[in-house]
Amino acid sequence: MTDAVDMRVSIGALELKNPVLTASGTFGYGLEYDDFFDVAVLGGICTKGLSLEPRHGNAPARITETSGGMLNAIGLANVGVEAFCTDKLPKLRERGVTVVPNIFATSVEDFVSLAERLDGEEGVAALELNVSCPNVDHGGLEFGCDPVAAARVTAAVRAATRLPVWVKMSPEAGDLAGVARACESEGADALTAINTIRGLAIDIHSHRGKIANRTGGLSGPALKPIALRMVWELSRAVKIPIIGIGGVSTWQDAVEYLLAGASAVQVGTASFVDPRAAKHILDGLASYCSQRGTTPEQLTGAMI
Amino acid sequence: MGLTWRPDRAYLTGLAVAGTRKPVSTRAMHTLPLAQRDDLGNGYYVLWFDSPAPVAASAGQFTMVRSAEWGVAPLLPRPMSLLSGGSRPSMLIKVVGEGTRRMAEDPMGQPYNLLAPLGHAWTPLPEGHRPVLVAGGVGVAPLVYLAEELSAAPDALAPISLYGGRTTRDLPLAERLEACGELAVTTEDGSRGRAGRVTLLLDELLAKAAGSGDKLAVYTCGPHGMMRAVAERAEAAGVWCRASLEAPMGCGYGVCLGCPVAKRDGSYFYTCVDGPCVDAKQVDWTKEVF
Ligand SMILES: Cc1cc2nc3c(=O)[nH]c(=O)nc-3n(C[C@H](O)[C@H](O)[C@H](O)COP(=O)(O)OP(=O)(O)OC[C@H]3O[C@@H](n4cnc5c(N)ncnc54)[C@H](O)[C@@H]3O)c2cc1C
Ligand SMILES: Cc1cc2nc3c(=O)[nH]c(=O)nc-3n(C[C@H](O)[C@H](O)[C@H](O)COP(=O)(O)O)c2cc1C
Ligand code: FES
């Protein structure tokens, strides 16, 4: 019986129903799924990256497919934190969804303002700091690649909210473990890893970049081995929980991430292929645990 | 020109076609075996699926489609206009890359995932207007569906279809448009119909309508440049015009934000949820999509 398995996981002080979440920017605001499945069954959803003001995003083309993956440069188009709090969050709350707003800013002050705004809202489980967006001119990667800058953002947000703070790691940090330890020591409750890696695709007929921004973040199955390796390294570098992201498309992928040291996973690009992907992964993981008489918590870091 | 448009026909007035845009239906993932594939030549195919749970679609809506057996490449589902819905959903495909190549070659019976129906259908024909369907190449699919919907409607006014292709081999399903009303075609090489672009026919039709005072409603789908030319002419003539937009798509249901098309007000349409069928006047046709 799958429902006999205890699927709950602890991310620091926060308990999640199960370890399957959805990744920021790949699941909208969680309200687009009514026709497909009940999003409240998931461990949680990370929203599209929210900024203080609404953003239109980059000019098209914004996405292109590559071998076993895709590049995107959306440019953090989003409704803004205010519209999120008034239009989206109440509905998510009503449905019992575990909500993790993903926040993005170009300055420490703005990160703090975002955290303060969301701190006052009911129904927010944690905050995910996007210090690793590769697709905007300022702010993103600069914080995520430099341990000092990452620590500054973490400390400031930590002081501004009572909510758990998750910091999303950039795979482009030369010293990933250094950034991770800096965030941990400034009070991050968990690390989520990884964001996309910048890639490039060129149209050989027009000789132009396939996306208008030229470079875009690589996501999907092509990213998985790299992301899995980074999750494994991170889990050895810090004591706080790691949430694994990168190409999780099947329940088997989720098991691998847990074994590598993740306490939970986020499903990203797979939701484009099938909007029910996260639910299928959760169901598959539950029956795997049931069959092996284990739990997600026991699988975490169990790689031999 | 092959066009025999007679504005004095009785059926040109007083018609409102209700029901071309049914209430928003539930989107669902349908896993269906590939039931039939018609080879229309020159890389065009019609794919048919058998769907026990009917796909409650209207003309202009689309589906995100890929085979359940493709593994991780091609990864993303491909947006395709629905050519029909119900228990026998179908689509017209043109082979342009790996995804469509597989659609043209996968064996019968292979399971496909169709997320459908998606997006906004065509806006219903405004009362008293004569429908004019302007198609370019594979963009004909949602217009064939519309023409057939219009002819099934009880008091339907037969559409005038203007259809342009590069050559005579690039006019798939022309006969289905013809069966629903009047059809005039153009080819760039003159191998069928008038030589030149389809806007040539539209210019003539708009001029006639201006003279007779008849009200036209233009529906268009085709390459961006063609739709732009159609939209500009319709606007200049003060004629109602709807276009079915094309954009790269990641998800098809509004979460990836990968499918923007610039609007005149400086913001974007998200083609999959705000379109694909939109008011042509709101589009900033000067901006690129790909
Ligand atoms: C709403 C909508 C409805 C569509 N309806 C139809 C239809 O009825 N029949 C049909 O044959 N095609 C239709 N298309 C286009 C179709 O989606 C693309 O041709 C298809 O995705 C190409 O896939 P591929 O793997 O064969 O080619 P790829 O290898 O992905 O690309 C090959 C070429 O096709 C272009 N392309 C890729 N994606 C798109 C896209 N979304 N739209 C247009 N060009 C694209 C690329 O720029 C490239 O030049 C529609 C697109 C949209 C957005
Ligand atoms: C279209 C798209 C938009 C994204 N937007 C965001 C975002 O707003 N904030 C963020 O932190 N990550 C964003 N990401 C990154 C994902 O959350 C995730 O880290 C990445 O896609 C890797 O996971 P995947 O391979 O499962 O997709 C985005 C990814 C994609 C594909
Ligand atoms: S295709 Fe994903 S938002 Fe339109």
Short mmCIF file of N, CA and C in Angstrom, two decimals, chain B residues 7-144:
data_model
loop_
_atom_site.label_atom_id
_atom_site.label_comp_id
_atom_site.label_asym_id
_atom_site.label_seq_id
_atom_site.Cartn_x
_atom_site.Cartn_y
_atom_site.Cartn_z
N PRO B 7 -21.89 39.95 -54.04
CA PRO B 7 -22.39 40.58 -52.83
C PRO B 7 -23.91 40.69 -52.79
N ASP B 8 -24.56 40.42 -53.90
CA ASP B 8 -26.01 40.54 -53.90
C ASP B 8 -26.71 39.27 -53.43
N ARG B 9 -25.94 38.23 -53.14
CA ARG B 9 -26.58 36.98 -52.73
C ARG B 9 -27.35 37.15 -51.43
N ALA B 10 -28.46 36.55 -51.39
CA ALA B 10 -29.34 36.68 -50.23
C ALA B 10 -28.62 36.29 -48.94
N TYR B 11 -27.79 35.25 -49.00
CA TYR B 11 -27.17 34.77 -47.78
C TYR B 11 -26.10 35.69 -47.23
N LEU B 12 -25.88 36.79 -47.88
CA LEU B 12 -24.85 37.69 -47.37
C LEU B 12 -25.32 38.56 -46.22
N THR B 13 -26.59 38.58 -45.94
CA THR B 13 -27.05 39.50 -44.90
C THR B 13 -27.71 38.78 -43.74
N GLY B 14 -27.66 39.47 -42.63
CA GLY B 14 -28.46 39.05 -41.49
C GLY B 14 -28.06 37.74 -40.84
N LEU B 15 -26.83 37.36 -41.00
CA LEU B 15 -26.46 36.08 -40.42
C LEU B 15 -25.53 36.25 -39.22
N ALA B 16 -25.87 35.58 -38.17
CA ALA B 16 -24.96 35.52 -37.04
C ALA B 16 -24.72 34.06 -36.75
N VAL B 17 -23.48 33.68 -36.73
CA VAL B 17 -23.21 32.28 -36.42
C VAL B 17 -22.85 32.17 -34.96
N ALA B 18 -23.79 31.68 -34.20
CA ALA B 18 -23.49 31.45 -32.79
C ALA B 18 -22.82 30.10 -32.69
N GLY B 19 -22.08 29.92 -31.67
CA GLY B 19 -21.55 28.59 -31.40
C GLY B 19 -20.23 28.28 -32.06
N THR B 20 -19.63 29.26 -32.77
CA THR B 20 -18.29 28.98 -33.28
C THR B 20 -17.29 29.03 -32.14
N ARG B 21 -17.68 29.63 -31.03
CA ARG B 21 -16.80 29.62 -29.87
C ARG B 21 -17.57 29.05 -28.70
N LYS B 22 -17.41 27.77 -28.50
CA LYS B 22 -18.15 27.10 -27.45
C LYS B 22 -17.60 27.51 -26.09
N PRO B 23 -18.37 27.23 -25.03
CA PRO B 23 -17.87 27.57 -23.70
C PRO B 23 -16.50 26.92 -23.47
N VAL B 24 -15.71 27.56 -22.65
CA VAL B 24 -14.37 27.05 -22.38
C VAL B 24 -14.47 25.60 -21.91
N SER B 25 -13.78 24.74 -22.61
CA SER B 25 -13.90 23.32 -22.28
C SER B 25 -12.71 22.90 -21.44
N THR B 26 -12.82 21.75 -20.84
CA THR B 26 -11.76 21.26 -19.98
C THR B 26 -10.61 20.74 -20.81
N ARG B 27 -9.42 21.24 -20.46
CA ARG B 27 -8.23 20.75 -21.13
C ARG B 27 -7.85 19.44 -20.47
N ALA B 28 -7.36 18.52 -21.27
CA ALA B 28 -6.94 17.26 -20.69
C ALA B 28 -5.83 16.65 -21.52
N MET B 29 -5.08 15.75 -20.89
CA MET B 29 -4.08 15.00 -21.63
C MET B 29 -4.76 13.74 -22.16
N HIS B 30 -4.79 13.62 -23.46
CA HIS B 30 -5.39 12.44 -24.10
C HIS B 30 -4.25 11.58 -24.64
N THR B 31 -4.14 10.36 -24.18
CA THR B 31 -3.15 9.44 -24.75
C THR B 31 -3.88 8.56 -25.76
N LEU B 32 -3.52 8.75 -27.02
CA LEU B 32 -4.31 8.15 -28.10
C LEU B 32 -3.40 7.47 -29.12
N PRO B 33 -3.85 6.34 -29.66
CA PRO B 33 -3.06 5.71 -30.72
C PRO B 33 -3.19 6.49 -32.03
N LEU B 34 -2.09 6.54 -32.76
CA LEU B 34 -2.13 7.14 -34.09
C LEU B 34 -2.96 6.20 -34.97
N ALA B 35 -4.10 6.71 -35.48
CA ALA B 35 -5.05 5.82 -36.15
C ALA B 35 -4.92 5.83 -37.67
N GLN B 36 -4.54 6.98 -38.20
CA GLN B 36 -4.51 7.09 -39.66
C GLN B 36 -3.61 8.25 -40.05
N ARG B 37 -2.93 8.09 -41.19
CA ARG B 37 -2.10 9.20 -41.68
C ARG B 37 -2.30 9.32 -43.19
N ASP B 38 -2.78 10.46 -43.61
CA ASP B 38 -2.98 10.70 -45.04
C ASP B 38 -1.78 11.48 -45.56
N ASP B 39 -1.14 10.96 -46.58
CA ASP B 39 0.00 11.64 -47.20
C ASP B 39 -0.52 12.57 -48.28
N LEU B 40 -0.37 13.87 -48.07
CA LEU B 40 -0.88 14.84 -49.03
C LEU B 40 0.22 15.30 -49.99
N GLY B 41 1.39 14.70 -49.90
CA GLY B 41 2.49 15.05 -50.78
C GLY B 41 3.27 16.25 -50.28
N ASN B 42 4.50 16.37 -50.75
CA ASN B 42 5.35 17.52 -50.45
C ASN B 42 5.53 17.78 -48.95
N GLY B 43 5.52 16.72 -48.15
CA GLY B 43 5.78 16.88 -46.72
C GLY B 43 4.56 17.24 -45.88
N TYR B 44 3.38 17.24 -46.48
CA TYR B 44 2.15 17.52 -45.73
C TYR B 44 1.43 16.21 -45.43
N TYR B 45 0.97 16.09 -44.20
CA TYR B 45 0.24 14.90 -43.78
C TYR B 45 -0.92 15.32 -42.90
N VAL B 46 -1.99 14.52 -42.92
CA VAL B 46 -3.04 14.67 -41.92
C VAL B 46 -2.96 13.47 -40.99
N LEU B 47 -2.83 13.73 -39.69
CA LEU B 47 -2.81 12.67 -38.69
C LEU B 47 -4.17 12.60 -38.02
N TRP B 48 -4.66 11.38 -37.86
CA TRP B 48 -5.95 11.15 -37.20
C TRP B 48 -5.74 10.31 -35.96
N PHE B 49 -6.48 10.60 -34.93
CA PHE B 49 -6.41 9.82 -33.69
C PHE B 49 -7.82 9.39 -33.31
N ASP B 50 -7.91 8.25 -32.61
CA ASP B 50 -9.20 7.81 -32.09
C ASP B 50 -9.26 8.18 -30.63
N SER B 51 -10.27 8.96 -30.25
CA SER B 51 -10.35 9.42 -28.87
C SER B 51 -11.65 8.98 -28.20
N PRO B 52 -11.57 8.01 -27.31
CA PRO B 52 -12.78 7.56 -26.60
C PRO B 52 -13.45 8.71 -25.83
N ALA B 53 -12.64 9.55 -25.20
CA ALA B 53 -13.19 10.74 -24.55
C ALA B 53 -13.08 11.88 -25.56
N PRO B 54 -14.21 12.36 -26.06
CA PRO B 54 -14.15 13.36 -27.13
C PRO B 54 -13.36 14.61 -26.72
N VAL B 55 -12.60 15.13 -27.67
CA VAL B 55 -11.86 16.37 -27.46
C VAL B 55 -12.83 17.51 -27.81
N ALA B 56 -13.30 18.20 -26.77
CA ALA B 56 -14.35 19.21 -26.96
C ALA B 56 -13.75 20.51 -27.49
N ALA B 57 -13.32 20.50 -28.72
CA ALA B 57 -12.60 21.64 -29.29
C ALA B 57 -13.48 22.47 -30.21
N SER B 58 -13.04 23.70 -30.45
CA SER B 58 -13.64 24.56 -31.47
C SER B 58 -12.54 24.99 -32.42
N ALA B 59 -12.94 25.38 -33.60
CA ALA B 59 -11.97 25.82 -34.61
C ALA B 59 -11.11 26.94 -34.07
N GLY B 60 -9.81 26.84 -34.30
CA GLY B 60 -8.87 27.85 -33.83
C GLY B 60 -8.08 27.37 -32.63
N GLN B 61 -8.62 26.36 -31.94
CA GLN B 61 -7.87 25.83 -30.78
C GLN B 61 -6.77 24.90 -31.27
N PHE B 62 -5.82 24.63 -30.38
CA PHE B 62 -4.68 23.81 -30.78
C PHE B 62 -4.41 22.74 -29.74
N THR B 63 -3.42 21.91 -30.05
CA THR B 63 -3.01 20.86 -29.14
C THR B 63 -1.50 20.87 -29.03
N MET B 64 -0.97 20.44 -27.88
CA MET B 64 0.47 20.20 -27.75
C MET B 64 0.62 18.70 -27.91
N VAL B 65 1.44 18.29 -28.86
CA VAL B 65 1.46 16.88 -29.22
C VAL B 65 2.88 16.33 -29.34
N ARG B 66 3.06 15.14 -28.78
CA ARG B 66 4.30 14.39 -29.01
C ARG B 66 3.97 12.93 -28.72
N SER B 67 4.79 12.05 -29.26
CA SER B 67 4.53 10.65 -28.99
C SER B 67 5.01 10.31 -27.60
N ALA B 68 4.26 9.45 -26.93
CA ALA B 68 4.64 8.98 -25.61
C ALA B 68 5.91 8.15 -25.68
N GLU B 69 6.32 7.79 -26.90
CA GLU B 69 7.50 6.91 -27.04
C GLU B 69 8.74 7.62 -27.56
N TRP B 70 8.75 8.93 -27.52
CA TRP B 70 9.92 9.64 -28.03
C TRP B 70 11.08 9.72 -27.04
N GLY B 71 10.87 9.32 -25.80
CA GLY B 71 11.95 9.47 -24.83
C GLY B 71 12.23 10.93 -24.56
N VAL B 72 13.51 11.31 -24.50
CA VAL B 72 13.80 12.71 -24.16
C VAL B 72 14.16 13.57 -25.37
N ALA B 73 14.04 13.03 -26.57
CA ALA B 73 14.30 13.84 -27.76
C ALA B 73 13.45 13.34 -28.93
N PRO B 74 12.71 14.20 -29.56
CA PRO B 74 12.48 15.60 -29.21
C PRO B 74 11.77 15.68 -27.85
N LEU B 75 12.16 16.66 -27.07
CA LEU B 75 11.69 16.74 -25.69
C LEU B 75 10.31 17.37 -25.56
N LEU B 76 10.17 18.55 -26.10
CA LEU B 76 8.94 19.31 -25.87
C LEU B 76 7.86 18.89 -26.85
N PRO B 77 6.61 18.95 -26.38
CA PRO B 77 5.52 18.69 -27.32
C PRO B 77 5.45 19.81 -28.35
N ARG B 78 4.90 19.52 -29.52
CA ARG B 78 4.82 20.50 -30.60
C ARG B 78 3.41 21.07 -30.70
N PRO B 79 3.29 22.40 -30.80
CA PRO B 79 1.96 22.97 -30.97
C PRO B 79 1.44 22.71 -32.38
N MET B 80 0.22 22.22 -32.47
CA MET B 80 -0.42 21.98 -33.77
C MET B 80 -1.87 22.41 -33.69
N SER B 81 -2.33 23.14 -34.68
CA SER B 81 -3.74 23.51 -34.73
C SER B 81 -4.57 22.26 -34.89
N LEU B 82 -5.72 22.24 -34.25
CA LEU B 82 -6.63 21.12 -34.47
C LEU B 82 -7.36 21.35 -35.79
N LEU B 83 -7.46 20.26 -36.53
CA LEU B 83 -8.18 20.29 -37.81
C LEU B 83 -9.60 19.77 -37.58
N SER B 84 -9.74 19.01 -36.51
CA SER B 84 -11.05 18.55 -36.07
C SER B 84 -10.90 18.14 -34.62
N GLY B 85 -12.04 18.01 -33.95
CA GLY B 85 -12.00 17.56 -32.55
C GLY B 85 -12.88 16.33 -32.40
N GLY B 86 -13.59 16.26 -31.28
CA GLY B 86 -14.51 15.15 -31.06
C GLY B 86 -13.79 13.84 -30.87
N SER B 87 -14.39 12.77 -31.34
CA SER B 87 -13.81 11.45 -31.11
C SER B 87 -12.78 11.10 -32.18
N ARG B 88 -12.59 12.02 -33.14
CA ARG B 88 -11.63 11.76 -34.21
C ARG B 88 -10.79 13.02 -34.42
N PRO B 89 -10.03 13.42 -33.37
CA PRO B 89 -9.20 14.62 -33.54
C PRO B 89 -8.16 14.41 -34.63
N SER B 90 -7.87 15.47 -35.36
CA SER B 90 -6.89 15.36 -36.43
C SER B 90 -6.09 16.65 -36.52
N MET B 91 -4.99 16.58 -37.24
CA MET B 91 -4.17 17.77 -37.46
C MET B 91 -3.46 17.65 -38.80
N LEU B 92 -3.16 18.80 -39.36
CA LEU B 92 -2.38 18.85 -40.60
C LEU B 92 -0.96 19.21 -40.22
N ILE B 93 -0.01 18.39 -40.62
CA ILE B 93 1.38 18.73 -40.28
C ILE B 93 2.20 18.94 -41.55
N LYS B 94 3.19 19.80 -41.40
CA LYS B 94 4.18 19.98 -42.45
C LYS B 94 5.53 19.59 -41.86
N VAL B 95 6.25 18.75 -42.54
CA VAL B 95 7.55 18.30 -42.01
C VAL B 95 8.57 19.43 -42.16
N VAL B 96 9.05 19.92 -41.01
CA VAL B 96 10.07 20.98 -41.04
C VAL B 96 11.28 20.64 -40.17
N GLY B 97 11.15 19.64 -39.31
CA GLY B 97 12.25 19.32 -38.40
C GLY B 97 12.03 17.94 -37.82
N GLU B 98 12.75 17.65 -36.74
CA GLU B 98 12.76 16.30 -36.19
C GLU B 98 11.38 15.85 -35.66
N GLY B 99 10.69 16.74 -34.97
CA GLY B 99 9.40 16.35 -34.39
C GLY B 99 8.39 16.01 -35.48
N THR B 100 8.27 16.87 -36.44
CA THR B 100 7.30 16.63 -37.51
C THR B 100 7.75 15.46 -38.41
N ARG B 101 9.05 15.27 -38.52
CA ARG B 101 9.54 14.11 -39.29
C ARG B 101 9.06 12.82 -38.65
N ARG B 102 9.16 12.77 -37.32
CA ARG B 102 8.70 11.56 -36.64
C ARG B 102 7.20 11.38 -36.77
N MET B 103 6.48 12.49 -36.69
CA MET B 103 5.02 12.39 -36.84
C MET B 103 4.67 11.82 -38.21
N ALA B 104 5.51 12.10 -39.18
CA ALA B 104 5.26 11.61 -40.54
C ALA B 104 5.68 10.15 -40.69
N GLU B 105 6.48 9.64 -39.76
CA GLU B 105 7.03 8.29 -39.94
C GLU B 105 6.64 7.28 -38.87
N ASP B 106 6.21 7.72 -37.70
CA ASP B 106 5.88 6.78 -36.63
C ASP B 106 4.81 5.79 -37.09
N PRO B 107 4.92 4.52 -36.64
CA PRO B 107 3.95 3.52 -37.10
C PRO B 107 2.54 3.75 -36.55
N MET B 108 1.58 3.29 -37.31
CA MET B 108 0.19 3.35 -36.85
C MET B 108 0.07 2.63 -35.52
N GLY B 109 -0.78 3.16 -34.67
CA GLY B 109 -0.99 2.52 -33.37
C GLY B 109 -0.08 3.07 -32.29
N GLN B 110 0.99 3.77 -32.69
CA GLN B 110 1.90 4.32 -31.68
C GLN B 110 1.16 5.34 -30.82
N PRO B 111 1.33 5.23 -29.48
CA PRO B 111 0.60 6.17 -28.63
C PRO B 111 1.17 7.59 -28.69
N TYR B 112 0.28 8.55 -28.77
CA TYR B 112 0.63 9.96 -28.75
C TYR B 112 -0.07 10.63 -27.58
N ASN B 113 0.59 11.63 -27.02
CA ASN B 113 -0.05 12.44 -25.99
C ASN B 113 -0.52 13.74 -26.61
N LEU B 114 -1.79 14.01 -26.51
CA LEU B 114 -2.35 15.27 -27.00
C LEU B 114 -2.91 16.04 -25.82
N LEU B 115 -2.31 17.18 -25.52
CA LEU B 115 -2.88 18.06 -24.50
C LEU B 115 -3.84 18.98 -25.26
N ALA B 116 -5.12 18.82 -24.97
CA ALA B 116 -6.11 19.52 -25.80
C ALA B 116 -7.46 19.60 -25.09
N PRO B 117 -8.31 20.54 -25.51
CA PRO B 117 -8.02 21.61 -26.46
C PRO B 117 -7.40 22.80 -25.74
N LEU B 118 -6.50 23.51 -26.42
CA LEU B 118 -5.79 24.63 -25.80
C LEU B 118 -6.11 25.94 -26.51
N GLY B 119 -6.02 27.01 -25.76
CA GLY B 119 -6.10 28.37 -26.32
C GLY B 119 -7.49 28.81 -26.70
N HIS B 120 -7.54 30.05 -27.18
CA HIS B 120 -8.81 30.64 -27.60
C HIS B 120 -9.14 30.28 -29.03
N ALA B 121 -10.37 29.86 -29.23
CA ALA B 121 -10.88 29.58 -30.56
C ALA B 121 -11.08 30.89 -31.32
N TRP B 122 -11.47 30.78 -32.57
CA TRP B 122 -11.82 31.96 -33.36
C TRP B 122 -13.01 32.66 -32.72
N THR B 123 -13.02 33.98 -32.72
CA THR B 123 -14.18 34.75 -32.26
C THR B 123 -15.34 34.47 -33.22
N PRO B 124 -16.56 34.32 -32.70
CA PRO B 124 -17.69 34.07 -33.58
C PRO B 124 -17.84 35.18 -34.62
N LEU B 125 -18.38 34.77 -35.73
CA LEU B 125 -18.61 35.70 -36.83
C LEU B 125 -19.55 36.81 -36.37
N PRO B 126 -19.14 38.06 -36.53
CA PRO B 126 -20.05 39.13 -36.13
C PRO B 126 -21.28 39.15 -37.04
N GLU B 127 -22.39 39.53 -36.46
CA GLU B 127 -23.65 39.47 -37.19
C GLU B 127 -23.60 40.26 -38.50
N GLY B 128 -24.15 39.66 -39.54
CA GLY B 128 -24.26 40.34 -40.82
C GLY B 128 -22.96 40.44 -41.60
N HIS B 129 -21.96 39.74 -41.16
CA HIS B 129 -20.67 39.80 -41.86
C HIS B 129 -20.44 38.55 -42.69
N ARG B 130 -19.75 38.76 -43.78
CA ARG B 130 -19.38 37.65 -44.64
C ARG B 130 -17.97 37.17 -44.25
N PRO B 131 -17.81 35.88 -43.89
CA PRO B 131 -16.48 35.40 -43.50
C PRO B 131 -15.53 35.27 -44.67
N VAL B 132 -14.34 35.82 -44.49
CA VAL B 132 -13.29 35.71 -45.51
C VAL B 132 -12.09 35.04 -44.83
N LEU B 133 -11.72 33.88 -45.31
CA LEU B 133 -10.63 33.13 -44.68
C LEU B 133 -9.38 33.27 -45.53
N VAL B 134 -8.33 33.84 -44.96
CA VAL B 134 -7.10 34.05 -45.73
C VAL B 134 -6.01 33.14 -45.18
N ALA B 135 -5.62 32.15 -45.97
CA ALA B 135 -4.71 31.11 -45.50
C ALA B 135 -3.40 31.13 -46.25
N GLY B 136 -2.34 30.79 -45.53
CA GLY B 136 -1.03 30.62 -46.16
C GLY B 136 -0.47 29.26 -45.78
N GLY B 137 -0.26 28.39 -46.75
CA GLY B 137 0.36 27.09 -46.52
C GLY B 137 -0.30 26.31 -45.42
N VAL B 138 0.55 25.81 -44.48
CA VAL B 138 0.05 24.92 -43.44
C VAL B 138 -0.88 25.67 -42.47
N GLY B 139 -0.86 27.01 -42.52
CA GLY B 139 -1.77 27.82 -41.71
C GLY B 139 -3.23 27.59 -42.06
N VAL B 140 -3.46 26.80 -43.07
CA VAL B 140 -4.83 26.54 -43.51
C VAL B 140 -5.63 25.73 -42.48
N ALA B 141 -4.92 24.95 -41.63
CA ALA B 141 -5.62 24.00 -40.76
C ALA B 141 -6.75 24.61 -39.93
N PRO B 142 -6.48 25.66 -39.13
CA PRO B 142 -7.58 26.18 -38.30
C PRO B 142 -8.66 26.86 -39.13
N LEU B 143 -8.35 27.17 -40.38
CA LEU B 143 -9.34 27.81 -41.25
C LEU B 143 -10.23 26.77 -41.93
N VAL B 144 -9.67 25.60 -42.21
CA VAL B 144 -10.51 24.51 -42.73
C VAL B 144 -11.51 24.11 -41.65
#
